[in-house]
Coordinates of C-alpha atoms and ligand atoms in Angstrom, one line a residue:
X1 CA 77.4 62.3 -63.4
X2 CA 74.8 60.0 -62.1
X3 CA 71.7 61.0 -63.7
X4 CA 71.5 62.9 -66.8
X5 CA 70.0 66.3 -66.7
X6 CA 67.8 68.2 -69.1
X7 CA 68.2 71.5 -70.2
X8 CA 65.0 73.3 -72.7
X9 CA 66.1 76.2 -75.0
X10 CA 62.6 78.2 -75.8
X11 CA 62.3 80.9 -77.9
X12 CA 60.3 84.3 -77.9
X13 CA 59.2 87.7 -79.8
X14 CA 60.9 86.4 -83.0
X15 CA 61.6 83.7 -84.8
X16 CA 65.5 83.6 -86.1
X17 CA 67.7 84.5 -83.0
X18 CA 69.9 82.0 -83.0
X19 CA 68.1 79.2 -80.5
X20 CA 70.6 76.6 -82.3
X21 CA 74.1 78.4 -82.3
X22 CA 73.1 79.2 -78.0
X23 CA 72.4 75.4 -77.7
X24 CA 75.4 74.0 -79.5
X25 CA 78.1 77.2 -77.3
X26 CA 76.2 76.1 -74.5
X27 CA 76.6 72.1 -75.4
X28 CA 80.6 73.4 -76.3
X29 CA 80.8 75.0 -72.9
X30 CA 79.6 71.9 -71.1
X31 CA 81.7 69.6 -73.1
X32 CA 84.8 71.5 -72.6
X33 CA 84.4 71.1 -68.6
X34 CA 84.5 67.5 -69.3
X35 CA 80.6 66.5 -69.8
X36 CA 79.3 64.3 -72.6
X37 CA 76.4 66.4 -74.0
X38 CA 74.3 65.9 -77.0
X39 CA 71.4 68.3 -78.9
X40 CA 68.4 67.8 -79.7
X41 CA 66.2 69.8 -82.2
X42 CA 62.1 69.6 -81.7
X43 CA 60.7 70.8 -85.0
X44 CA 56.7 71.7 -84.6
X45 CA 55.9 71.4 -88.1
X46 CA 53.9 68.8 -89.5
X47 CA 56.0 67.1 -92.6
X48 CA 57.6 63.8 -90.5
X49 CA 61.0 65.0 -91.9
X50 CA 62.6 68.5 -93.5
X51 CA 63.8 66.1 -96.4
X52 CA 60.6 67.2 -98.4
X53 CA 61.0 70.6 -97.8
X54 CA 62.5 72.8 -100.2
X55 CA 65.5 74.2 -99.5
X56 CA 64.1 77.8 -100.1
X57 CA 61.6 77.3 -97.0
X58 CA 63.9 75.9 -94.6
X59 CA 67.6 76.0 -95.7
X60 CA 69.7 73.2 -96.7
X61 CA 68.2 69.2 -95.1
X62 CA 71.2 67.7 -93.1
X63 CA 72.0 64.4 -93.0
X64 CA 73.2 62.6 -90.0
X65 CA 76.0 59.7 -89.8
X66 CA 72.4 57.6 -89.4
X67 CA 71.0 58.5 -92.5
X68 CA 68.2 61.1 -90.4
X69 CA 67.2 63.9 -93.3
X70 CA 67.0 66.6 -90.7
X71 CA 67.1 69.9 -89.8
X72 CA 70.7 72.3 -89.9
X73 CA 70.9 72.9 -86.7
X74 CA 71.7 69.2 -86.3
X75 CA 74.7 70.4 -89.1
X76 CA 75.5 73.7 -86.2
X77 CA 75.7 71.1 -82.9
X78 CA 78.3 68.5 -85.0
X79 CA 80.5 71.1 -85.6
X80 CA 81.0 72.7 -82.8
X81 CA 80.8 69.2 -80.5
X82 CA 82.2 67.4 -83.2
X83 CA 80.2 64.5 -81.9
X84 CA 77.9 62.8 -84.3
X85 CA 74.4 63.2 -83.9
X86 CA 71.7 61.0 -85.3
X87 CA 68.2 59.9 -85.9
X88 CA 66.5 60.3 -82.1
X89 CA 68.3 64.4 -82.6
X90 CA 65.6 65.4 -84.4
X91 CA 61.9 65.0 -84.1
X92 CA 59.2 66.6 -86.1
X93 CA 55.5 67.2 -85.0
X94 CA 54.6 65.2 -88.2
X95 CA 57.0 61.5 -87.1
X96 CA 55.1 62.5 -83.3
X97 CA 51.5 61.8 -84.5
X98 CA 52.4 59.5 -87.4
X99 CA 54.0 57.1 -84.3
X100 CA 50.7 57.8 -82.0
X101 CA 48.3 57.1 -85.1
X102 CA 50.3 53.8 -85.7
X103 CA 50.2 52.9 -82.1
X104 CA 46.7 53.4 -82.2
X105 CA 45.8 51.7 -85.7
X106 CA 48.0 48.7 -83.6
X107 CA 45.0 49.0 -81.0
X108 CA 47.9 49.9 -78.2
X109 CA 45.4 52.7 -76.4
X110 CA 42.2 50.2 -77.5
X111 CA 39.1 51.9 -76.0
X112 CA 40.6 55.3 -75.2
X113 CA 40.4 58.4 -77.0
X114 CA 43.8 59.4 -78.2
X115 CA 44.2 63.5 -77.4
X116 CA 46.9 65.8 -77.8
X117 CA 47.4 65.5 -73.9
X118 CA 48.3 62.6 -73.0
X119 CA 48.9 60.9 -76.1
X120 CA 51.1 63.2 -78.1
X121 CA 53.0 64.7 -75.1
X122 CA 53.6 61.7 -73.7
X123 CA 54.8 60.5 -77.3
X124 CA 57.2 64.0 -77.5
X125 CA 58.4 63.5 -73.6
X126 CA 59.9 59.9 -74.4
X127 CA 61.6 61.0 -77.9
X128 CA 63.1 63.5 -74.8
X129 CA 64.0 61.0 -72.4
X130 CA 65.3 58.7 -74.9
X131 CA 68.3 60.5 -75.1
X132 CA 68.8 60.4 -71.9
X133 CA 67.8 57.2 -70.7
X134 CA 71.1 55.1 -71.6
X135 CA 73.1 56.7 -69.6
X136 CA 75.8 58.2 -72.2
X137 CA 74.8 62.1 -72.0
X138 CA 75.1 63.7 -68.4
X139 CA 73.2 67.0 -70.1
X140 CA 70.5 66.5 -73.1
X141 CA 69.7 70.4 -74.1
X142 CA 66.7 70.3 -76.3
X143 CA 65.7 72.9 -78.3
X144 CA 62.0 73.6 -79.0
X145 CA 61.8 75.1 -82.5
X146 CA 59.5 78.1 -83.4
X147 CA 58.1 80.7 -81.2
X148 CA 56.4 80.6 -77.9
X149 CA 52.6 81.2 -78.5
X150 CA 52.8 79.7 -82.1
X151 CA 49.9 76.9 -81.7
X152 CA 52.6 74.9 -83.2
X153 CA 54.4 74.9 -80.7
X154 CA 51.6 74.3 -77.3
X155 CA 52.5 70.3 -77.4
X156 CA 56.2 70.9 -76.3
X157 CA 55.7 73.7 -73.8
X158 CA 53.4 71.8 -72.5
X159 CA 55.6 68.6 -72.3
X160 CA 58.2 71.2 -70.8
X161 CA 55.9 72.1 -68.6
X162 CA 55.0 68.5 -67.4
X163 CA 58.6 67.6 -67.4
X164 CA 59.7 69.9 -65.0
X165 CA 57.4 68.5 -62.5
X166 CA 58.3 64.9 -63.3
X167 CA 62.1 65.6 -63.5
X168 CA 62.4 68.2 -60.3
X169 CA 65.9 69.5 -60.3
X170 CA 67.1 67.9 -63.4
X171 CA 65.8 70.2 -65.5
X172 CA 66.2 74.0 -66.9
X173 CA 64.3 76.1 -68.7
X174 CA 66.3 78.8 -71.2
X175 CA 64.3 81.2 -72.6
X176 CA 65.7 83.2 -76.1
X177 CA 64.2 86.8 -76.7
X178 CA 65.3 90.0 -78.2
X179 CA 65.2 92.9 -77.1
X180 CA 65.2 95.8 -79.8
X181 CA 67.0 98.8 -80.2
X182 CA 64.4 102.2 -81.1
X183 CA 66.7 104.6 -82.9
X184 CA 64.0 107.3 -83.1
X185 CA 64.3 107.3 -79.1
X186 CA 67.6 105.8 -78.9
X187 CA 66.9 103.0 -76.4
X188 CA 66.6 99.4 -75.7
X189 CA 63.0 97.9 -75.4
X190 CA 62.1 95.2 -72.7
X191 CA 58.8 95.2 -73.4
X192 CA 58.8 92.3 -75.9
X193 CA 61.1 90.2 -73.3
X194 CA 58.2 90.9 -70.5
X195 CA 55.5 89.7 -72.9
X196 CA 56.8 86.3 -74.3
X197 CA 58.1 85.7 -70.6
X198 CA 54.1 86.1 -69.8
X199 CA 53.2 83.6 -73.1
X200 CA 55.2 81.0 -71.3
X201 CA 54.2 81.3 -67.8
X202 CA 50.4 81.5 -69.4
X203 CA 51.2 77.7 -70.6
X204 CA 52.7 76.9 -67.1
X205 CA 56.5 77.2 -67.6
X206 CA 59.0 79.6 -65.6
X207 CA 62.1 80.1 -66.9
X208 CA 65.6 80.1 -65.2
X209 CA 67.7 82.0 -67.1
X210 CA 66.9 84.2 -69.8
X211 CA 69.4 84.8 -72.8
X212 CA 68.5 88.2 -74.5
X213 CA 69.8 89.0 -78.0
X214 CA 71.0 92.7 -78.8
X215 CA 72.2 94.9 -81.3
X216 CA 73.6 97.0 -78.1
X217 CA 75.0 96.3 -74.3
X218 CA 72.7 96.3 -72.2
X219 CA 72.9 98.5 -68.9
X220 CA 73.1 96.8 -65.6
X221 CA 69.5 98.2 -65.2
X222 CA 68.0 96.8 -67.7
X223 CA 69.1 93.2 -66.9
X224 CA 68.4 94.2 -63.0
X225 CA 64.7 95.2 -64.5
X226 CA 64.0 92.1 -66.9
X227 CA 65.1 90.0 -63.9
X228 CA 62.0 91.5 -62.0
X229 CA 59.9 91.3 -64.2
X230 CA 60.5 87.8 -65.6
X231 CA 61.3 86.1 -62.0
X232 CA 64.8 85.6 -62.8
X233 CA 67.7 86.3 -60.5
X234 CA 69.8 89.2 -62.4
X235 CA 73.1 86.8 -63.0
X236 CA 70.6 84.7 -64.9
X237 CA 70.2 87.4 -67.3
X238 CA 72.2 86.8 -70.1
X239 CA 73.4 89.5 -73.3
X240 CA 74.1 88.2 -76.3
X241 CA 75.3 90.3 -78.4
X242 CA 75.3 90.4 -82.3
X243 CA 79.3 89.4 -83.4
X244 CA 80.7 89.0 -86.5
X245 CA 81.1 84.7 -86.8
X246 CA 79.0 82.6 -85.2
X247 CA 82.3 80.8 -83.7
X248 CA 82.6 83.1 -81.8
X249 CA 79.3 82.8 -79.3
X250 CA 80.7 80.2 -77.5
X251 CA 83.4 82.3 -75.8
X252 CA 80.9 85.6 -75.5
X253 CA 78.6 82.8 -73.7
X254 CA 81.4 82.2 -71.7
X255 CA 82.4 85.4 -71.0
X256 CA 78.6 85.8 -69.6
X257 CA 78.9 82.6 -67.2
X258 CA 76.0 80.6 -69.3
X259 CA 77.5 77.7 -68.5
X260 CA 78.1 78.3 -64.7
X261 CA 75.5 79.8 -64.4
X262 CA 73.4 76.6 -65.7
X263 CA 75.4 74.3 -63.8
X264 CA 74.7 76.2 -60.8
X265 CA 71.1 75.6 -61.7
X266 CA 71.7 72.0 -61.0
X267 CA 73.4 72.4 -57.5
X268 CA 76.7 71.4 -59.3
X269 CA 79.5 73.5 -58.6
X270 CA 81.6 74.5 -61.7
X271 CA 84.7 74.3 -60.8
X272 CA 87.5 75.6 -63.2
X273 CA 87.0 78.0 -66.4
X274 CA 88.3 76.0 -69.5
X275 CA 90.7 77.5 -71.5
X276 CA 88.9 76.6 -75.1
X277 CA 92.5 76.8 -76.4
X278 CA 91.6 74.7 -79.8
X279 CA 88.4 76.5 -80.5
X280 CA 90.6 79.5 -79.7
X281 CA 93.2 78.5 -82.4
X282 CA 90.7 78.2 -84.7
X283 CA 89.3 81.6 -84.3
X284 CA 92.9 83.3 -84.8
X285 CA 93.5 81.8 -87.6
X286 CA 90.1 82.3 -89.5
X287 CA 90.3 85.8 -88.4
X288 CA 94.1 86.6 -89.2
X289 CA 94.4 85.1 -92.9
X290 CA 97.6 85.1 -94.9
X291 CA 96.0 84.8 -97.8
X292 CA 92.6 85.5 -99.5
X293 CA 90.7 83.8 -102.5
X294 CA 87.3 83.2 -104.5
X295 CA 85.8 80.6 -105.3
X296 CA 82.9 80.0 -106.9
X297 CA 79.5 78.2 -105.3
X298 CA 77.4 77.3 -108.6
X299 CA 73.8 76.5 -107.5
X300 CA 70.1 77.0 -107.9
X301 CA 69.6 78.1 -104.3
X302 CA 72.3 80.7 -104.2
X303 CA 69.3 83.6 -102.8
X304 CA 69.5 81.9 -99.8
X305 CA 72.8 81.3 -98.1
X306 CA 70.8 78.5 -95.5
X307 CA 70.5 76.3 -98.8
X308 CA 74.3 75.5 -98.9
X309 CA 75.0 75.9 -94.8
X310 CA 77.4 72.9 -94.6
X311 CA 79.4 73.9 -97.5
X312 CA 79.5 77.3 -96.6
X313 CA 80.6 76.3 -93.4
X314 CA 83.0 73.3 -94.4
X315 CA 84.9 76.3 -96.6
X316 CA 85.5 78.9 -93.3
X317 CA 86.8 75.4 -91.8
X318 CA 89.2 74.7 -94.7
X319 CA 90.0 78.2 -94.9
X320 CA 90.9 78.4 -91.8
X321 CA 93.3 75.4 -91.9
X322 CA 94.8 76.9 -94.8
X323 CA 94.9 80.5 -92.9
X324 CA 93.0 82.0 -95.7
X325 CA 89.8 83.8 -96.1
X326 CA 87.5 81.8 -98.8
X327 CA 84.8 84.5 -100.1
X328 CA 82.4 82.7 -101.8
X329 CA 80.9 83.6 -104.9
X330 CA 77.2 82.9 -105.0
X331 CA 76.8 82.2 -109.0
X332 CA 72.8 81.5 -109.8
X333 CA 73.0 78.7 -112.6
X334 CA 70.2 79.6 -114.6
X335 CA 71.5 82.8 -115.1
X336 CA 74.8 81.7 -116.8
X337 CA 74.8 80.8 -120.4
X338 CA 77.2 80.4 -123.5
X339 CA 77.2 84.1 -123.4
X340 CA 78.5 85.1 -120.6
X341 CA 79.7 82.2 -118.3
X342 CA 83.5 83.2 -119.1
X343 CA 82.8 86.4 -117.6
X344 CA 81.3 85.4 -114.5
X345 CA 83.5 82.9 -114.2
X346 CA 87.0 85.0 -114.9
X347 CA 87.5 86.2 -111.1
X348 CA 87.3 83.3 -109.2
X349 CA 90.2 80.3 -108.6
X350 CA 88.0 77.7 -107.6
X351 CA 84.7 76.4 -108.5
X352 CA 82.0 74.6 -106.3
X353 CA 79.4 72.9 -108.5
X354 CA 76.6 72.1 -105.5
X355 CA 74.2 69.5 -105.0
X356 CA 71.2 69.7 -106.1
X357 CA 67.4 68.2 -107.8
X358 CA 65.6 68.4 -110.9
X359 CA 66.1 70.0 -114.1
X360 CA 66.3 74.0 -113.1
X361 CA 70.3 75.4 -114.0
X362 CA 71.1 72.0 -115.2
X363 CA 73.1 73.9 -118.6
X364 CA 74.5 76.4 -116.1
X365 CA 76.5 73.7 -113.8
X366 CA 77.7 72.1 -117.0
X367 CA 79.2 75.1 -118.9
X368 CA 80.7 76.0 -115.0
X369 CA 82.3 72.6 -115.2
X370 CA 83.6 73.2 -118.6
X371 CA 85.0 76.4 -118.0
X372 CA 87.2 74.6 -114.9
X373 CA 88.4 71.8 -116.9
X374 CA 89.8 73.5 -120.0
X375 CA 90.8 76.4 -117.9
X376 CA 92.8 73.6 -114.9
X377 CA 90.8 75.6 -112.4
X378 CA 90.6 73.6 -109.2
X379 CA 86.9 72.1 -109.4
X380 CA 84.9 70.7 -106.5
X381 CA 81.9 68.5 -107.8
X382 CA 79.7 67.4 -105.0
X383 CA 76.7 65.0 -105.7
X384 CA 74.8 66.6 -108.5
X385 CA 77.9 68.2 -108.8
X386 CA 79.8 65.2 -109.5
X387 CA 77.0 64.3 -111.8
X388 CA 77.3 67.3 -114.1
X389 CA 81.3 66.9 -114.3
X390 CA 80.5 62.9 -115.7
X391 CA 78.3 64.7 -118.5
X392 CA 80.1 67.5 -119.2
X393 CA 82.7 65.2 -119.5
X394 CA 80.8 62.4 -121.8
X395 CA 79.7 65.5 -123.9
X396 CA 83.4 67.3 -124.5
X397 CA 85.5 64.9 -124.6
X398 CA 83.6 61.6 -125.0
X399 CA 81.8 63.4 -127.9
X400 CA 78.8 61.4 -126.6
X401 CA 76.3 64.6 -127.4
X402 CA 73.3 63.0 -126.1
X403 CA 74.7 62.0 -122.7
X404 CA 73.0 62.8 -119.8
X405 CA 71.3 61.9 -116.2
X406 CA 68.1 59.7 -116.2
X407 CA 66.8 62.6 -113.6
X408 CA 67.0 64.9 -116.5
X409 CA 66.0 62.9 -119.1
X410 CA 64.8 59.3 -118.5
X411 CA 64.8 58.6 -122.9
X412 CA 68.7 59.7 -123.1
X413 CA 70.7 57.7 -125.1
X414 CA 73.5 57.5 -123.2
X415 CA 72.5 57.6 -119.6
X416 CA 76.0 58.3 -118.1
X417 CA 74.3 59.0 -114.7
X418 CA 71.6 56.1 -114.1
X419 CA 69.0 55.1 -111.6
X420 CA 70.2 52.7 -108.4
X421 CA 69.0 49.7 -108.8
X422 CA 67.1 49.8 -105.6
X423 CA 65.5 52.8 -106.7
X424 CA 63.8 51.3 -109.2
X425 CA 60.7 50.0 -108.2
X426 CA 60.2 53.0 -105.0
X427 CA 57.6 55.9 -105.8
X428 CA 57.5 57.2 -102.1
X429 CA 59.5 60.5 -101.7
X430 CA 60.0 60.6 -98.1
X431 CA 63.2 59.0 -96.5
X432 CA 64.1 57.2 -99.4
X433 CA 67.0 57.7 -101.0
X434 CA 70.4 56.6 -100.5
X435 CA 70.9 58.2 -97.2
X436 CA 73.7 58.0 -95.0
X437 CA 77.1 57.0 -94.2
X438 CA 78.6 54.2 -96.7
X439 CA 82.0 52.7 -96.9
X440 CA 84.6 53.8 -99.7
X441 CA 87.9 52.7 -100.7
X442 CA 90.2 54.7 -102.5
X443 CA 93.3 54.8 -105.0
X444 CA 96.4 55.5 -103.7
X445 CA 97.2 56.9 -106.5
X446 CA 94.4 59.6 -106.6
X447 CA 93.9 63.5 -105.2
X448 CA 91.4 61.8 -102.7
X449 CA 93.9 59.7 -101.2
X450 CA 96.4 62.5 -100.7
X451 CA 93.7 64.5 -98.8
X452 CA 92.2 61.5 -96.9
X453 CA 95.7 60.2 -96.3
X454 CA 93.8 56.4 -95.9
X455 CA 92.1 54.0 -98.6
X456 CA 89.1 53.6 -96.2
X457 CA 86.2 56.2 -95.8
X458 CA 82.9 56.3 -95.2
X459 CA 81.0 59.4 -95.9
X460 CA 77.1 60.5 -95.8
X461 CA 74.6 60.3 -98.8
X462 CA 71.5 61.7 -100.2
X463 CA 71.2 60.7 -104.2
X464 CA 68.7 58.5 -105.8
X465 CA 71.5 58.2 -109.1
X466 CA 74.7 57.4 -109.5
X467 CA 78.0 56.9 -112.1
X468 CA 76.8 54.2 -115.0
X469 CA 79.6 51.4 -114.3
X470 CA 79.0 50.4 -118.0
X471 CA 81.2 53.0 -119.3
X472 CA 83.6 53.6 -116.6
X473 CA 86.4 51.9 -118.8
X474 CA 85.3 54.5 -121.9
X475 CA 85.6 57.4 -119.2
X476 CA 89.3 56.0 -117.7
X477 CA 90.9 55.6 -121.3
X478 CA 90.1 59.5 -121.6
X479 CA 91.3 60.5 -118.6
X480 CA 88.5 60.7 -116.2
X481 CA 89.2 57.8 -113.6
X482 CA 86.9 56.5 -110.8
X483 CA 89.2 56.5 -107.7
X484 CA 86.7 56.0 -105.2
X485 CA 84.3 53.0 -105.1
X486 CA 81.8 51.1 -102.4
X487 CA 83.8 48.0 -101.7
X488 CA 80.4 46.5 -101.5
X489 CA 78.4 47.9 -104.3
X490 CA 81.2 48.8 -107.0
X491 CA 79.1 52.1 -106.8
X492 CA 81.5 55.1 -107.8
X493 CA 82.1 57.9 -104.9
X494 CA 85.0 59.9 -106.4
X495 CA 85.7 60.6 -109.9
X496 CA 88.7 62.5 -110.6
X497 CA 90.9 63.6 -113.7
X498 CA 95.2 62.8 -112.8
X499 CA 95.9 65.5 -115.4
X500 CA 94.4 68.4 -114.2
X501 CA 95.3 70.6 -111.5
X502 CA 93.1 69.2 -109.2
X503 CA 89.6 68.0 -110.7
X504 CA 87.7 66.1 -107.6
X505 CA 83.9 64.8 -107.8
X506 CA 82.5 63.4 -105.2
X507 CA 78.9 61.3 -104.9
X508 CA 78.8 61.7 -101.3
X509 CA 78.4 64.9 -99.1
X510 CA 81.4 65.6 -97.3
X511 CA 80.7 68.8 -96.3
X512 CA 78.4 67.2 -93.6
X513 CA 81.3 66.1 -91.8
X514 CA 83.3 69.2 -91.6
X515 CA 83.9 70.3 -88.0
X516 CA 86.1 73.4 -86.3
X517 CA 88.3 71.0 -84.6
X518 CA 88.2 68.3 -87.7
X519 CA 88.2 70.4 -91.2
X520 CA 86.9 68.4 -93.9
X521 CA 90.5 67.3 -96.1
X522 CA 88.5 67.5 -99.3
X523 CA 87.6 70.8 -98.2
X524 CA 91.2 71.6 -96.7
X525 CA 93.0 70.2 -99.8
X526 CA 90.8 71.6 -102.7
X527 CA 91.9 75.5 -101.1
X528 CA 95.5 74.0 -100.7
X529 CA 95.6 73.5 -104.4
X530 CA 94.2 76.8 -105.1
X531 CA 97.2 78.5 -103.1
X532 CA 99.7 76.3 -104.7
X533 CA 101.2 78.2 -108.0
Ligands
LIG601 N1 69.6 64.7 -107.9 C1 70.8 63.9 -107.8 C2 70.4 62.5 -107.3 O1 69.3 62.2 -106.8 C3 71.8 64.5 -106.8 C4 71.3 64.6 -105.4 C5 72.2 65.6 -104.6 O2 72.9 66.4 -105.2 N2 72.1 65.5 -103.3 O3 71.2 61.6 -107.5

């Protein structure tokens, strides 16, 4: 395509219906008629990344190929385009005014008076454009978190607004509402609909099409009297209904002609329905397992699913794979103990220690990692999980009792886990850890190499400690081997024990790069070994 086009996906009467999975089955659509697309994900809250944000307030932080800390839907548009996304996908009302308040400490708007309008939407309409502007994306969708009227979010309608006057036909306007079911009366409400259609014509925007979520079908009237209300034409009033995997919006959006229907938007004509015969595949198997297991997800966060998305996620890929249906069991670390972690422990066939900070459910994770070792349960360590496996492992079978991370205590006597080096002398929290994708090479002789099936990877970080290299050679001669280093750094990435069924830790996050069409093989192979007697 000659120019590339922008498409905006608003959002109105609540917060929560599912702005990212539309973008990334529309972006899927797109990319399945042959277009290069790519997501974007406008966050109006003011910290300049979600890497200092708990997990509890906003779900898990993903981490691009790039080393971005950002927000999951970044996680949701890689793995349904299986297309990497990186830094310029993600921009946060805080990076917007920390870039014009360095601009104008720099003196670049010397004698004006900086103002949200033009400054900062002029700032938020080039981190749009940028994606466009070299070329490699015929459609750029860009999704405006939060909700319309949120003062939040006024800078980015408004820069939608000014857009679609600067851009003319390259451009569309989605607007996301819901439209509630009253049971007392038995019907569907519009009314909501109406009103945040009003909020964004109030700031100047008209939408084209309108995507309306729903607990029910909705009646050929009702999308014939949303469309007259709203301005819409009736086709480009869309249902979405609630289904049962999120995989499975892509073909309900096609079913509903988003696609062609956007494309028509544009004067393009769409030409031939794709057949979406891989995403397809996927779907049959997921939903028709041979097979079904537990395994365990050991965490701090486990109240809210969000916290662990990508894992979650990376599992119904490998399950898939392995045409078997993974149900996870959520296991809150602080509340296992010597007591009673056999018991909680006794119906599951795999175990997931998680990433994770700080001290909270530290004994928890180790006593899970225990109980898989002794018991040649197939354990999955990833970052802090990895971690805890190296000190439950110093502490058992090392007998090194006062072994430990520096996170947890930096006195420890035998600091198994230490501080990077460059960590050392950096006291700023924000965007600087070890983030990002980083080269491996791996044994040949190792579980990692039988998944990976090649001695070179690179996979994505977020730690600020890592595997003490002074005692790797204590570790090896007691059968915990390192078969995964940074060619570079001689920093450890996989730790694994050859004896046990299959005993895998891992100092990077691979569940980040877990896709529908590309299932994670650490993922795929640590179920395989679960179905293998
Ligand atoms: N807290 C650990 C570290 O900083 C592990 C981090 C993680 O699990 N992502 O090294």
């Amino acid at each position: 395509m000659a120019t590339t086009k922008y498409i905006f996906v608003t959002g109105g009467v609540t917060s929560s219906l599912g702005k990212g999975i539309i973008s990334a089955s529309l972006a899927k659509l797109l990319q399945a008629r042959g277009y290069s697309v790519t997501i974007q994900k406008l966050d109006p809250y003011i910290n300049v990344d979600p890497g200092t944000l708990n997990p509890y307030e906003h779900g898990e932080c993903y981490v691009t190929e790039d080393g971005a800390e950002t927000d999951l839907d970044l996680g949701h548009y890689e793995r349904f385009l299986n297309v990497y996304t990186s830094q310029a996908n993600n921009v946060t009302t805080g990076r917007i005014y920390q870039d014009v308040i360095n601009k104008e400490r720099r003196g670049d708007y010397l004698g004006k008076t900086v103002q949200i309008i033009p400054h900062i939407t002029d700032e938020i309409k080039r981190r749009i454009k940028i994606l466009g502007s070299k070329g490699k994306f015929d459609f750029v969708i860009t999704e405006i978190g939060g909700t319309v009227g949120d003062i939040e979010s006024l800078p980015y309608i408004e820069s939608v607004r000014q857009l679609r006057w600067e851009l003319k036909n390259k451009c569309v306007v989605i607007h996301l509402t819901l439209v509630p079911f009253l049971a007392a009366s038995g019907e569907l409400k519009t009314k909501p609909t109406q009103h945040s259609v009003k909020t964004l014509l109030e700031a100047g925007v008209q939408p084209d099409i309108l995507v309306l979520r729903t607990e029910h079908p909705l009646t050929a009237d009702i999308k014939q009297k949303v469309a007259n209300f709203c301005n819409v034409q009736k086709e480009a009033v869309i249902e979405s209904k609630d289904v049962s995997t999120i995989y499975e919006v892509p073909l309900e959006m096609q079913k509903e002609r988003l696609d062609e229907i956007v494309l028509k938007s544009f004067d393009i004509e769409p030409g031939e329905k794709p057949d979406l015969k891989p995403w397809k595949e996927f779907l049959k198997k997921y939903k028709n397992p041979k097979n079904t297991i537990n395994i365990a997800l050991v965490g701090k966060y486990v109240e809210l699913k969000d916290a662990y998305k990508s894992i979650n996620e990376a599992l119904i890929h490998a399950g898939a794979a392995n045409e078997t249906r993974v149900n996870v069991k959520y296991i809150h670390s602080e509340l296992i103990n010597e007591d009673n972690y056999e018991k909680e422990l006794s119906d599951v066939q795999g175990i997931i220690v998680a990433p994770g900070f700080g001290h909270r459910g530290i004994p928890g994770k180790i006593l899970a990692v225990k109980f898989a070792r002794e018991k040649n349960i197939p354990f999955f360590g990833i970052c802090l999980g990895m971690q805890m496996a190296v000190i439950e492992f110093a502490r058992n079978v090392l007998k090194l009792d006062d072994a430990n991370s520096l996170e947890m205590d930096p006195k420890c006597k035998h600091p198994v886990i230490n501080l990077m080096e460059e960590q050392k002398m950096i006291i700023e929290k924000g965007g600087t850890m070890r983030l990002g994708a980083y080269d491996c090479k791996i044994l040949k002789d190792s579980k990692a190499y039988q998944a990976y099936n090649k001695t070179c990877i690179a996979e994505r970080h977020r730690h600020r400690y890592e595997f003490n290299n002074t005692y790797e050679l204590e570790f090896s001669k007691s059968g915990m081997i390192a078969t995964g280093k940074n060619p570079e750094t001689d920093l450890i990435e996989i730790i694994e024990i050859p004896k046990h069924k299959w005993f895998v830790g891992v100092q990077f996050h691979p569940e980040y790069k877990s896709t529908v069409l590309n299932p994670h093989p650490l993922f795929v192979s640590f179920v395989k070994s679960i179905l293998e007697k």
